[in-house]
PDB file of C-alpha atoms in Angstrom:
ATOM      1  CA  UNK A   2       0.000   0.000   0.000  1.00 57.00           C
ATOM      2  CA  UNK A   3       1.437   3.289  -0.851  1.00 64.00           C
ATOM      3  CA  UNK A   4       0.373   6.531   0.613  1.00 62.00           C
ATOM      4  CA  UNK A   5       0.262  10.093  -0.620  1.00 73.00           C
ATOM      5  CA  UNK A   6       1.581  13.386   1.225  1.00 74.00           C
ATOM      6  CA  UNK A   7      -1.896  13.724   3.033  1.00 78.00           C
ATOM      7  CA  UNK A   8      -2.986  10.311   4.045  1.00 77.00           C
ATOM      8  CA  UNK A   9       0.364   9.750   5.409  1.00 76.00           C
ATOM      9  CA  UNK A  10       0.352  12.913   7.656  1.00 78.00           C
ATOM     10  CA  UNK A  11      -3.451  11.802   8.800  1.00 81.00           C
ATOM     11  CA  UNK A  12      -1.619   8.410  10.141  1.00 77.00           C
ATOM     12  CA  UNK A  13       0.815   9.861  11.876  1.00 75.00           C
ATOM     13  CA  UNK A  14      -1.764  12.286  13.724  1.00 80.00           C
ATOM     14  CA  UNK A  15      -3.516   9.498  14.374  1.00 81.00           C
ATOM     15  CA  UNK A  16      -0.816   7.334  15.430  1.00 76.00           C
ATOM     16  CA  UNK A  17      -0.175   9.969  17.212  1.00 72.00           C
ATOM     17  CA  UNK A  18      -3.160  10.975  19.104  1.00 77.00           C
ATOM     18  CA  UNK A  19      -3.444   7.443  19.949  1.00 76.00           C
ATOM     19  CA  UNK A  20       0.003   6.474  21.231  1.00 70.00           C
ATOM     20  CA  UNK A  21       0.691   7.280  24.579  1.00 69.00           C
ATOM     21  CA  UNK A  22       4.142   8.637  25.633  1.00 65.00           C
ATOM     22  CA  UNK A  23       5.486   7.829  29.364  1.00 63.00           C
ATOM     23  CA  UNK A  24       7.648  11.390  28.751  1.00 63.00           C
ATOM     24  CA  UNK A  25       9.669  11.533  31.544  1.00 58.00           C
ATOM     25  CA  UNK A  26       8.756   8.344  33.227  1.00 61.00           C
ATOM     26  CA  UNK A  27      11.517   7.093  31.137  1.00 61.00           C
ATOM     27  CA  UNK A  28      13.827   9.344  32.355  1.00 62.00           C
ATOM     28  CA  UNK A  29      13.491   9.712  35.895  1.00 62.00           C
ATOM     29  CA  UNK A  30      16.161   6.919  37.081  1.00 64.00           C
ATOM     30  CA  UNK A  31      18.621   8.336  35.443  1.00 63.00           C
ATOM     31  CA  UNK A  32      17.593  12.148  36.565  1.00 62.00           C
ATOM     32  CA  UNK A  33      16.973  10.697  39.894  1.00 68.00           C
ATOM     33  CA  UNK A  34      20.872   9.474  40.449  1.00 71.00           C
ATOM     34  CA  UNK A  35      22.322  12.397  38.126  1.00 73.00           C
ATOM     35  CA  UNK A  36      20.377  15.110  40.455  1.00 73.00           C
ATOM     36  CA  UNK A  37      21.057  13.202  43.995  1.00 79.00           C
ATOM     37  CA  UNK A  38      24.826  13.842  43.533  1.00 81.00           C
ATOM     38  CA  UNK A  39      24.772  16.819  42.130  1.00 81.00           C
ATOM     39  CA  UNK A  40      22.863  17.518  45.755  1.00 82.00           C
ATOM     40  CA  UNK A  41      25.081  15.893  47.782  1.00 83.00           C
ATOM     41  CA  UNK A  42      28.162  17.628  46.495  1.00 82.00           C
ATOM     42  CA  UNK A  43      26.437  21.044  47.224  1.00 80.00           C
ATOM     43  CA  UNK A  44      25.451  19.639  50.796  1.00 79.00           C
ATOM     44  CA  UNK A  45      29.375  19.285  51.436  1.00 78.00           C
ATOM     45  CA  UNK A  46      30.538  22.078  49.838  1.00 71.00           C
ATOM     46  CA  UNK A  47      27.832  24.257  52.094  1.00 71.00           C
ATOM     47  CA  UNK A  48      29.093  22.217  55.272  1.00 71.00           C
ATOM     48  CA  UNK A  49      32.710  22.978  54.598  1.00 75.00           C
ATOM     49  CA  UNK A  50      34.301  26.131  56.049  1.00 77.00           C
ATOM     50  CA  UNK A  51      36.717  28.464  54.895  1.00 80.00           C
ATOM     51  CA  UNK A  52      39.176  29.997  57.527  1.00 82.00           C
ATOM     52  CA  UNK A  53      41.042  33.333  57.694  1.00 85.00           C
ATOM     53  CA  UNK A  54      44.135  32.667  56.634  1.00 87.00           C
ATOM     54  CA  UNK A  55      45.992  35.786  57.421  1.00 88.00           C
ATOM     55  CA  UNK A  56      46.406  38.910  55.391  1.00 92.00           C
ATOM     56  CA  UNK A  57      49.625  38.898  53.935  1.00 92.00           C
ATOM     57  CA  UNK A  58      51.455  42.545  52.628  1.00 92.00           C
ATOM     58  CA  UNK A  59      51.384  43.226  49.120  1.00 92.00           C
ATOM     59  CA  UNK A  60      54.933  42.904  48.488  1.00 93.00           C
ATOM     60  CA  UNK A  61      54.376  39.275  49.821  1.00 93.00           C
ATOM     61  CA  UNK A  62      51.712  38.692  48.030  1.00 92.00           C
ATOM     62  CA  UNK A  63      53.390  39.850  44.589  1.00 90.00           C
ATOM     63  CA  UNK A  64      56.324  38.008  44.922  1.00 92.00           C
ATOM     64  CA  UNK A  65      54.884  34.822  45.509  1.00 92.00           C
ATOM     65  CA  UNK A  66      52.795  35.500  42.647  1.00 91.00           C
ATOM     66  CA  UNK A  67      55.895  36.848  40.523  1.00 92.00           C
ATOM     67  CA  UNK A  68      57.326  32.902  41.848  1.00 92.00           C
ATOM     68  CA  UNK A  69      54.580  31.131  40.919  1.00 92.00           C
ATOM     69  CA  UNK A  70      54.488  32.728  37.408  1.00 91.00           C
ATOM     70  CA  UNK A  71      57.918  32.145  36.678  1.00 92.00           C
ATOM     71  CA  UNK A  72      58.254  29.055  37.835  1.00 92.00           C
ATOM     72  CA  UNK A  73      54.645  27.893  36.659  1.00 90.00           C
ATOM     73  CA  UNK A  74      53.476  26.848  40.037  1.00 92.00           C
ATOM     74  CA  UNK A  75      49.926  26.055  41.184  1.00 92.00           C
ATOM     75  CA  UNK A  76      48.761  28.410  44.055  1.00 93.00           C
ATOM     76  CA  UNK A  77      45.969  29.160  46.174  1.00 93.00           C
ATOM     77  CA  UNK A  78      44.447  32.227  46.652  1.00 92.00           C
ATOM     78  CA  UNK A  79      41.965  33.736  49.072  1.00 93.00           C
ATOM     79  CA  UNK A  80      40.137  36.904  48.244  1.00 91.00           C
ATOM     80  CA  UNK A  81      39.136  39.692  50.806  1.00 90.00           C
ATOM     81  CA  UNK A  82      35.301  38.737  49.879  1.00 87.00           C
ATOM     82  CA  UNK A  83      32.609  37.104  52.429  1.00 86.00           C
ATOM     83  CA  UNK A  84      29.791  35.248  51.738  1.00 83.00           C
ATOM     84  CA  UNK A  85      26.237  36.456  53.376  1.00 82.00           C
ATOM     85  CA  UNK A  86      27.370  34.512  56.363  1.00 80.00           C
ATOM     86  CA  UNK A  87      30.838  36.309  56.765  1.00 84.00           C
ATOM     87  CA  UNK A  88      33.153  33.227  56.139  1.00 85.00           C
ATOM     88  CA  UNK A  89      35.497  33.281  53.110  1.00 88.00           C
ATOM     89  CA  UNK A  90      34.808  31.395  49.798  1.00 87.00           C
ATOM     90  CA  UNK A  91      36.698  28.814  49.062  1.00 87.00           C
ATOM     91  CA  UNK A  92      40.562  29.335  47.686  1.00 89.00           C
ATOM     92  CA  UNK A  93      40.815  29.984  43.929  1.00 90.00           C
ATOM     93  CA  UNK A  94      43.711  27.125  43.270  1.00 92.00           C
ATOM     94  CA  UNK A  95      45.435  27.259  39.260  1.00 91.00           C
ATOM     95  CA  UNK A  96      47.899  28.916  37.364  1.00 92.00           C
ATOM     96  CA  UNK A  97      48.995  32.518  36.909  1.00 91.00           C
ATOM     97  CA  UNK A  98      48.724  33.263  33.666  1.00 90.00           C
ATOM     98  CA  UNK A  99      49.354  37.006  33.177  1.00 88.00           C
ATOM     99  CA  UNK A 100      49.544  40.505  34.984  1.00 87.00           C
ATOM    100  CA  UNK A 101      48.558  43.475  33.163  1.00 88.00           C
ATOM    101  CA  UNK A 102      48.720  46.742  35.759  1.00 87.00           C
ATOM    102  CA  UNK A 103      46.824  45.474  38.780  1.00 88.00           C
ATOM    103  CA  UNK A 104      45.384  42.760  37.504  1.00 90.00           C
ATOM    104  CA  UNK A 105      45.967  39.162  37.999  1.00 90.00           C
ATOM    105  CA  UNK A 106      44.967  36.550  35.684  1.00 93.00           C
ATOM    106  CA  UNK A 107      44.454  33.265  36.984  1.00 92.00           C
ATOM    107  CA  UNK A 108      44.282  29.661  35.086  1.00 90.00           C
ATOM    108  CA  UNK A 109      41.245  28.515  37.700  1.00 89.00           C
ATOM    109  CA  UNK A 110      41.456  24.354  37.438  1.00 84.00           C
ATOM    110  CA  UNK A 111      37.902  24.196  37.778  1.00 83.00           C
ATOM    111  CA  UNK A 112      36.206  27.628  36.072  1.00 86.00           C
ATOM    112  CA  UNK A 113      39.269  28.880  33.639  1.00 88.00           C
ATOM    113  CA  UNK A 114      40.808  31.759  33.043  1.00 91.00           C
ATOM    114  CA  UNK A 115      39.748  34.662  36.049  1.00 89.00           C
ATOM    115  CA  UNK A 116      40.488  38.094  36.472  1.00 91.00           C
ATOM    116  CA  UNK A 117      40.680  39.902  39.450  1.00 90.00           C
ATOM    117  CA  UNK A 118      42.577  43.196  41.265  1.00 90.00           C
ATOM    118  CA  UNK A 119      45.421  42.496  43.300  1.00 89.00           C
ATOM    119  CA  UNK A 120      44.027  44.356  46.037  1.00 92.00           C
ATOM    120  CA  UNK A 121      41.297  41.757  46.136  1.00 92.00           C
ATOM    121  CA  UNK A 122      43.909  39.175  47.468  1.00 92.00           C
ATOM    122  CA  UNK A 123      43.356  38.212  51.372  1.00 92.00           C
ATOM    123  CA  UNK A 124      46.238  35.363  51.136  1.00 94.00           C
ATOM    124  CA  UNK A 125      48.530  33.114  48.746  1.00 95.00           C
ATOM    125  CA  UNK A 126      49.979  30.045  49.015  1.00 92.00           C
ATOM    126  CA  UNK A 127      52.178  28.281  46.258  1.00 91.00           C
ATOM    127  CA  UNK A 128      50.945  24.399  45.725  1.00 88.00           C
ATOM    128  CA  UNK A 129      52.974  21.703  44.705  1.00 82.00           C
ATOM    129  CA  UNK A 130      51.830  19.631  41.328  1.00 79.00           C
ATOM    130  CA  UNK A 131      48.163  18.388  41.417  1.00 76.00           C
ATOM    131  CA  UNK A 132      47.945  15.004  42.202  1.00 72.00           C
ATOM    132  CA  UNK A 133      46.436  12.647  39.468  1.00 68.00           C
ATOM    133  CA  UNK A 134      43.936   9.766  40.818  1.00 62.00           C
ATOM    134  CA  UNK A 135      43.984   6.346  39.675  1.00 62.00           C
ATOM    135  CA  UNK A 136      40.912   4.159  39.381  1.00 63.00           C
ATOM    136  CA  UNK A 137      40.856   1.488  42.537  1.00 61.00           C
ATOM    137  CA  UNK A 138      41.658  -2.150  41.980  1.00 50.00           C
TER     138      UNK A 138
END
């Protein structure tokens, strides 16, 4: 049987009136596990708290960043900024990648290249290589 333009589109309106779709029924398992750890990092991340680490000078503070640069070191830097709760955020760990004036480019591991002031800087710490994890036997 061979169908024209029209009695083929009346089929599939029909077929598809008739048919009924369990739309996200389907998906739900794998939304379910997908969305439960995407909770349960957030739970630990809010649980976790970030310390005053000191306020170092600025001359400190540039010449470890002049070090890390340089030498292409990781570091980790706190920023003078609170959260609504008045505890820092957590440390900004990468590369340097650039200075321009008072700005400070940093190769974030996690959110890429960021720029911020260097006035903005609460603390630095040069890191040693980032570890690399191996599946479990």
């Amino acid at each position: 049987m061979s169908y024209d333009d029209e009695s083929a589109k009346q089929l599939f309106m029909e077929a598809k009136r008739v048919y009924q779709d369990r739309g996200m029924m389907k998906w739900i398992g794998f939304y379910l596990s997908d969305h439960t750890a995407v909770l349960n990092k957030e739970s630990k991340q809010r649980k976790q708290l970030y310390f005053d680490k000191g306020q170092m000078s600025m001359e400190a503070i540039g010449e470890l960043l002049q070090v890390a640069y340089l030498q292409n070191k990781r570091v980790a830097i706190q920023l003078e900024a609170l959260d609504s709760e008045g505890q820092f955020f957590p440390d900004l760990v990468g590369k340097i990648s650039g200075q321009k004036e008072q700005q400070i480019f940093l190769n974030e591991e996690e959110r890429g290249v960021l720029r911020f002031e260097l006035e903005q800087i609460h603390h630095v710490e040069l890191l040693g290589p980032k570890k690399i994890l191996t599946p479990k036997d």
